[in-house]
mmCIF file of C-alpha atoms in Angstrom:
data_model
loop_
_atom_site.group_PDB
_atom_site.id
_atom_site.type_symbol
_atom_site.label_atom_id
_atom_site.label_comp_id
_atom_site.label_asym_id
_atom_site.label_seq_id
_atom_site.Cartn_x
_atom_site.Cartn_y
_atom_site.Cartn_z
ATOM 1 C CA ASP A 1 85.597 117.867 26.002
ATOM 2 C CA ALA A 2 82.594 118.357 28.461
ATOM 3 C CA GLY A 3 84.153 115.567 30.408
ATOM 4 C CA ILE A 4 83.070 112.645 28.106
ATOM 5 C CA THR A 5 84.809 109.418 28.346
ATOM 6 C CA GLN A 6 84.208 106.516 25.920
ATOM 7 C CA SER A 7 85.062 102.960 26.601
ATOM 8 C CA PRO A 8 86.703 101.024 25.232
ATOM 9 C CA ARG A 9 88.704 103.243 22.714
ATOM 10 C CA HIS A 10 89.224 100.252 20.480
ATOM 11 C CA LYS A 11 87.530 96.829 20.303
ATOM 12 C CA VAL A 12 87.816 93.835 17.963
ATOM 13 C CA THR A 13 84.956 91.337 18.026
ATOM 14 C CA GLU A 14 83.586 88.416 16.212
ATOM 15 C CA THR A 15 80.498 88.317 14.161
ATOM 16 C CA GLY A 16 77.312 87.292 16.162
ATOM 17 C CA THR A 17 78.723 88.349 19.498
ATOM 18 C CA PRO A 18 77.164 91.089 21.552
ATOM 19 C CA VAL A 19 79.078 94.271 22.253
ATOM 20 C CA THR A 20 78.396 97.233 24.637
ATOM 21 C CA LEU A 21 80.088 100.448 24.265
ATOM 22 C CA ARG A 22 79.935 102.967 27.269
ATOM 23 C CA CYS A 23 79.768 106.790 27.298
ATOM 24 C CA HIS A 24 80.215 108.404 30.698
ATOM 25 C CA GLN A 25 79.714 112.286 31.137
ATOM 26 C CA THR A 26 80.656 114.563 34.303
ATOM 27 C CA GLU A 27 78.703 117.635 33.030
ATOM 28 C CA ASN A 28 75.168 116.615 34.047
ATOM 29 C CA HIS A 29 74.069 117.304 30.386
ATOM 30 C CA ARG A 30 70.468 116.088 29.898
ATOM 31 C CA TYR A 31 70.971 115.028 26.165
ATOM 32 C CA MET A 32 73.177 112.259 25.121
ATOM 33 C CA TYR A 33 73.556 110.801 21.575
ATOM 34 C CA TRP A 34 75.446 108.016 19.774
ATOM 35 C CA TYR A 35 76.709 108.487 16.309
ATOM 36 C CA ARG A 36 78.682 106.257 13.869
ATOM 37 C CA GLN A 37 81.214 107.707 11.419
ATOM 38 C CA ASP A 38 81.787 106.124 8.140
ATOM 39 C CA PRO A 39 83.813 107.438 5.182
ATOM 40 C CA GLY A 40 81.475 109.090 2.680
ATOM 41 C CA HIS A 41 78.450 109.149 5.223
ATOM 42 C CA GLY A 42 79.641 111.655 7.928
ATOM 43 C CA LEU A 43 78.121 111.019 11.155
ATOM 44 C CA ARG A 44 74.876 109.249 11.441
ATOM 45 C CA LEU A 45 72.607 109.300 14.489
ATOM 46 C CA ILE A 46 72.008 105.769 16.063
ATOM 47 C CA HIS A 47 69.981 106.651 19.107
ATOM 48 C CA TYR A 48 69.662 109.525 21.595
ATOM 49 C CA SER A 49 68.525 110.123 24.956
ATOM 50 C CA TYR A 50 66.437 113.151 26.452
ATOM 51 C CA GLY A 51 66.542 112.071 29.965
ATOM 52 C CA VAL A 52 67.074 108.939 32.181
ATOM 53 C CA LYS A 53 65.212 106.064 30.740
ATOM 54 C CA ASP A 54 63.936 108.282 27.901
ATOM 55 C CA THR A 55 65.498 107.194 24.610
ATOM 56 C CA ASP A 56 64.476 107.375 20.857
ATOM 57 C CA LYS A 57 65.776 106.092 17.657
ATOM 58 C CA GLY A 58 67.983 107.808 15.161
ATOM 59 C CA GLU A 59 68.347 107.263 11.386
ATOM 60 C CA VAL A 60 70.435 103.954 11.680
ATOM 61 C CA SER A 61 68.978 102.309 14.733
ATOM 62 C CA ASP A 62 68.564 98.713 13.365
ATOM 63 C CA GLY A 63 70.754 96.204 15.253
ATOM 64 C CA TYR A 64 71.483 98.675 18.201
ATOM 65 C CA SER A 65 69.892 99.249 21.486
ATOM 66 C CA VAL A 66 70.508 101.812 24.151
ATOM 67 C CA SER A 67 70.040 102.365 27.786
ATOM 68 C CA ARG A 68 70.291 105.036 30.010
ATOM 69 C CA SER A 69 69.789 104.297 33.930
ATOM 70 C CA LYS A 70 71.860 107.287 35.210
ATOM 71 C CA THR A 71 72.243 110.821 33.973
ATOM 72 C CA GLU A 72 76.022 110.245 33.324
ATOM 73 C CA ASP A 73 75.937 106.971 31.557
ATOM 74 C CA PHE A 74 74.682 106.095 27.987
ATOM 75 C CA LEU A 75 75.232 102.445 26.831
ATOM 76 C CA LEU A 76 75.200 101.340 23.221
ATOM 77 C CA THR A 77 74.707 97.689 22.729
ATOM 78 C CA LEU A 78 75.120 95.917 19.436
ATOM 79 C CA GLU A 79 72.847 92.786 19.866
ATOM 80 C CA SER A 80 74.650 90.549 17.515
ATOM 81 C CA ALA A 81 77.629 92.221 15.851
ATOM 82 C CA THR A 82 77.802 92.087 12.124
ATOM 83 C CA SER A 83 80.703 93.405 9.831
ATOM 84 C CA SER A 84 78.602 96.282 8.524
ATOM 85 C CA GLN A 85 78.812 97.545 12.171
ATOM 86 C CA THR A 86 82.662 98.125 11.799
ATOM 87 C CA SER A 87 82.778 101.636 12.396
ATOM 88 C CA VAL A 88 84.024 104.478 14.672
ATOM 89 C CA TYR A 89 81.337 105.354 17.406
ATOM 90 C CA PHE A 90 81.034 108.639 18.815
ATOM 91 C CA CYS A 91 79.161 109.812 21.880
ATOM 92 C CA ALA A 92 77.880 113.341 22.227
ATOM 93 C CA THR A 93 76.226 115.344 25.068
ATOM 94 C CA GLY A 94 74.117 118.542 24.835
ATOM 95 C CA GLN A 95 72.929 120.789 27.579
ATOM 96 C CA GLY A 96 69.632 121.047 25.909
ATOM 97 C CA THR A 97 68.568 124.346 27.089
ATOM 98 C CA ALA A 98 67.668 125.247 23.371
ATOM 99 C CA PRO A 99 67.812 123.038 20.093
ATOM 100 C CA ASN A 100 70.859 125.288 19.098
ATOM 101 C CA SER A 101 72.961 124.184 22.227
ATOM 102 C CA PRO A 102 76.151 122.714 20.747
ATOM 103 C CA LEU A 103 76.927 119.119 21.193
ATOM 104 C CA HIS A 104 80.202 117.879 22.902
ATOM 105 C CA PHE A 105 81.901 114.958 21.663
ATOM 106 C CA GLY A 106 84.043 112.094 23.091
ATOM 107 C CA ASN A 107 87.036 110.788 21.362
ATOM 108 C CA GLY A 108 85.401 107.868 19.811
ATOM 109 C CA THR A 109 85.479 104.020 19.909
ATOM 110 C CA ARG A 110 86.851 102.110 17.062
ATOM 111 C CA LEU A 111 84.953 98.876 16.524
ATOM 112 C CA THR A 112 86.031 96.258 14.146
ATOM 113 C CA VAL A 113 83.899 93.145 13.722
ATOM 114 C CA THR A 114 85.554 90.353 11.984
ATOM 115 C CA ALA B 1 63.081 116.160 6.617
ATOM 116 C CA GLN B 2 66.190 117.908 7.158
ATOM 117 C CA SER B 3 69.360 117.173 5.332
ATOM 118 C CA VAL B 4 72.729 118.717 4.600
ATOM 119 C CA THR B 5 74.944 118.500 1.386
ATOM 120 C CA GLN B 6 78.516 119.167 1.571
ATOM 121 C CA LEU B 7 79.939 119.832 -1.927
ATOM 122 C CA GLY B 8 83.426 118.274 -2.220
ATOM 123 C CA SER B 9 84.738 115.408 -0.146
ATOM 124 C CA HIS B 10 88.162 116.777 -0.448
ATOM 125 C CA VAL B 11 89.442 120.430 -0.741
ATOM 126 C CA SER B 12 93.171 121.314 -1.158
ATOM 127 C CA VAL B 13 94.482 124.715 -0.726
ATOM 128 C CA SER B 14 97.953 126.371 -0.438
ATOM 129 C CA GLU B 15 98.968 127.858 2.919
ATOM 130 C CA GLY B 16 97.841 131.511 2.839
ATOM 131 C CA ALA B 17 94.970 130.969 0.269
ATOM 132 C CA LEU B 18 91.451 131.353 0.886
ATOM 133 C CA VAL B 19 89.480 128.573 2.452
ATOM 134 C CA LEU B 20 85.904 127.945 0.948
ATOM 135 C CA LEU B 21 83.934 124.868 2.322
ATOM 136 C CA ARG B 22 80.458 124.520 0.786
ATOM 137 C CA CYS B 23 77.248 123.576 2.687
ATOM 138 C CA ASN B 24 73.760 123.560 1.522
ATOM 139 C CA TYR B 25 70.768 122.483 3.807
ATOM 140 C CA SER B 26 67.254 121.453 3.234
ATOM 141 C CA SER B 27 64.816 122.428 6.045
ATOM 142 C CA SER B 28 61.129 123.209 6.033
ATOM 143 C CA VAL B 29 61.320 125.564 9.101
ATOM 144 C CA PRO B 30 63.995 128.050 9.983
ATOM 145 C CA PRO B 31 67.104 126.080 10.774
ATOM 146 C CA TYR B 32 69.954 126.130 13.189
ATOM 147 C CA LEU B 33 73.258 125.512 11.362
ATOM 148 C CA PHE B 34 76.609 124.445 12.723
ATOM 149 C CA TRP B 35 80.037 123.868 11.553
ATOM 150 C CA TYR B 36 82.185 121.301 13.395
ATOM 151 C CA VAL B 37 85.833 120.511 12.969
ATOM 152 C CA GLN B 38 87.545 117.034 13.552
ATOM 153 C CA TYR B 39 91.265 116.613 13.929
ATOM 154 C CA PRO B 40 92.801 113.119 13.504
ATOM 155 C CA ASN B 41 91.869 110.609 16.161
ATOM 156 C CA GLN B 42 89.692 113.073 17.971
ATOM 157 C CA GLY B 43 86.099 113.982 18.310
ATOM 158 C CA LEU B 44 84.227 116.781 16.935
ATOM 159 C CA GLN B 45 84.604 120.448 18.096
ATOM 160 C CA LEU B 46 82.260 123.381 17.333
ATOM 161 C CA LEU B 47 83.480 125.887 15.030
ATOM 162 C CA LEU B 48 80.438 128.059 14.827
ATOM 163 C CA LYS B 49 76.814 128.233 14.961
ATOM 164 C CA TYR B 50 74.067 130.231 13.235
ATOM 165 C CA THR B 51 70.989 130.868 15.230
ATOM 166 C CA SER B 52 69.113 133.626 13.179
ATOM 167 C CA ALA B 53 70.704 136.609 15.259
ATOM 168 C CA ALA B 54 73.141 137.547 12.427
ATOM 169 C CA THR B 55 73.620 136.145 8.994
ATOM 170 C CA LEU B 56 77.293 136.349 9.037
ATOM 171 C CA VAL B 57 78.673 134.352 12.043
ATOM 172 C CA LYS B 58 82.243 134.312 13.231
ATOM 173 C CA GLY B 59 83.860 131.376 14.997
ATOM 174 C CA ILE B 60 87.095 130.080 16.347
ATOM 175 C CA ASN B 61 90.538 130.152 14.536
ATOM 176 C CA GLY B 62 89.470 132.914 12.128
ATOM 177 C CA PHE B 63 86.685 131.043 10.442
ATOM 178 C CA GLU B 64 83.255 132.428 9.546
ATOM 179 C CA ALA B 65 80.269 131.441 7.676
ATOM 180 C CA GLU B 66 77.333 133.355 6.116
ATOM 181 C CA PHE B 67 73.726 132.273 6.014
ATOM 182 C CA LYS B 68 72.011 132.765 2.704
ATOM 183 C CA LYS B 69 68.388 131.901 2.952
ATOM 184 C CA SER B 70 67.853 132.475 -0.860
ATOM 185 C CA GLU B 71 70.499 130.014 -1.812
ATOM 186 C CA THR B 72 69.917 127.677 1.378
ATOM 187 C CA SER B 73 73.529 127.735 1.879
ATOM 188 C CA PHE B 74 76.065 128.135 4.798
ATOM 189 C CA HIS B 75 79.528 128.176 3.447
ATOM 190 C CA LEU B 76 82.476 128.212 5.646
ATOM 191 C CA THR B 77 85.401 130.474 5.027
ATOM 192 C CA LYS B 78 88.922 131.581 6.077
ATOM 193 C CA PRO B 79 90.892 134.412 4.386
ATOM 194 C CA SER B 80 94.252 132.606 4.806
ATOM 195 C CA ALA B 81 94.790 128.993 5.387
ATOM 196 C CA HIS B 82 97.192 127.805 7.881
ATOM 197 C CA MET B 83 98.826 124.276 8.011
ATOM 198 C CA SER B 84 97.003 123.743 11.226
ATOM 199 C CA ASP B 85 93.626 124.016 9.514
ATOM 200 C CA ALA B 86 94.102 120.574 7.927
ATOM 201 C CA ALA B 87 91.223 118.560 9.339
ATOM 202 C CA GLU B 88 87.730 117.255 8.419
ATOM 203 C CA TYR B 89 84.930 119.690 8.659
ATOM 204 C CA PHE B 90 81.284 118.969 9.104
ATOM 205 C CA CYS B 91 78.145 121.045 8.462
ATOM 206 C CA ALA B 92 75.042 120.138 10.545
ATOM 207 C CA VAL B 93 71.535 121.237 10.749
ATOM 208 C CA SER B 94 68.796 121.261 13.470
ATOM 209 C CA ASP B 95 65.824 123.194 14.017
ATOM 210 C CA TYR B 96 63.581 124.756 16.767
ATOM 211 C CA SER B 97 61.354 121.563 17.308
ATOM 212 C CA SER B 98 64.300 119.146 17.533
ATOM 213 C CA TYR B 99 67.391 118.382 19.646
ATOM 214 C CA LYS B 100 68.719 116.011 16.855
ATOM 215 C CA LEU B 101 71.704 117.188 14.786
ATOM 216 C CA ILE B 102 71.850 115.985 11.223
ATOM 217 C CA PHE B 103 75.421 116.003 9.805
ATOM 218 C CA GLY B 104 76.831 116.409 6.151
ATOM 219 C CA SER B 105 79.158 113.760 4.761
ATOM 220 C CA GLY B 106 82.244 116.058 5.541
ATOM 221 C CA THR B 107 84.893 117.840 3.656
ATOM 222 C CA ARG B 108 88.619 116.933 4.272
ATOM 223 C CA LEU B 109 90.751 120.073 4.107
ATOM 224 C CA LEU B 110 94.338 119.565 2.843
ATOM 225 C CA VAL B 111 96.671 122.552 3.232
ATOM 226 C CA ARG B 112 99.810 122.540 1.092
ATOM 227 C CA PRO B 113 102.951 124.296 2.210
#
């Protein structure tokens, strides 16, 4: 949907290693978001971006950083992966013409930290 | 702070029966409310959204939701369930000052033949 590609789709990594997840969009949407999905918690916002080089924290940002050097790409980095970061990560984009603009989601990245 | 509560992590209905998925929100300002659906191994898709134009909102696939300010609710309904409706449903809230969407914990809908 909305031309959102997440890579990789699956990843297994070891505790303590850095991991970078990539989100690429082709819709020129201004807003981009990273959520994590865990059973019983729904989706929780990690970080979001409201423009190139403009980012802000969400509700579960500890242990994560993001970067957005181009409109189309939004990177999520786990600085030192922990088992609690095993989750499914979703990228979303929003046109941002109004706060009620719907979000468009990628198909997710399943990350396992062993 | 805004929040969303979805009552019932799992709802099971028979094919052809009424679907009712409950959502209550908390917001200090007039909210924007959304329902999204997630099919297995996919991202979320927008079902419908409330933006204060009308209290009864119609969405895709025969779903609708009614905004009730007095009850701070935005329940999702469908008159007759179909097997293809089996999925996880998320309620979400935003407001006019934020471009962040806050999600509920989700309700998994099971449809029995």
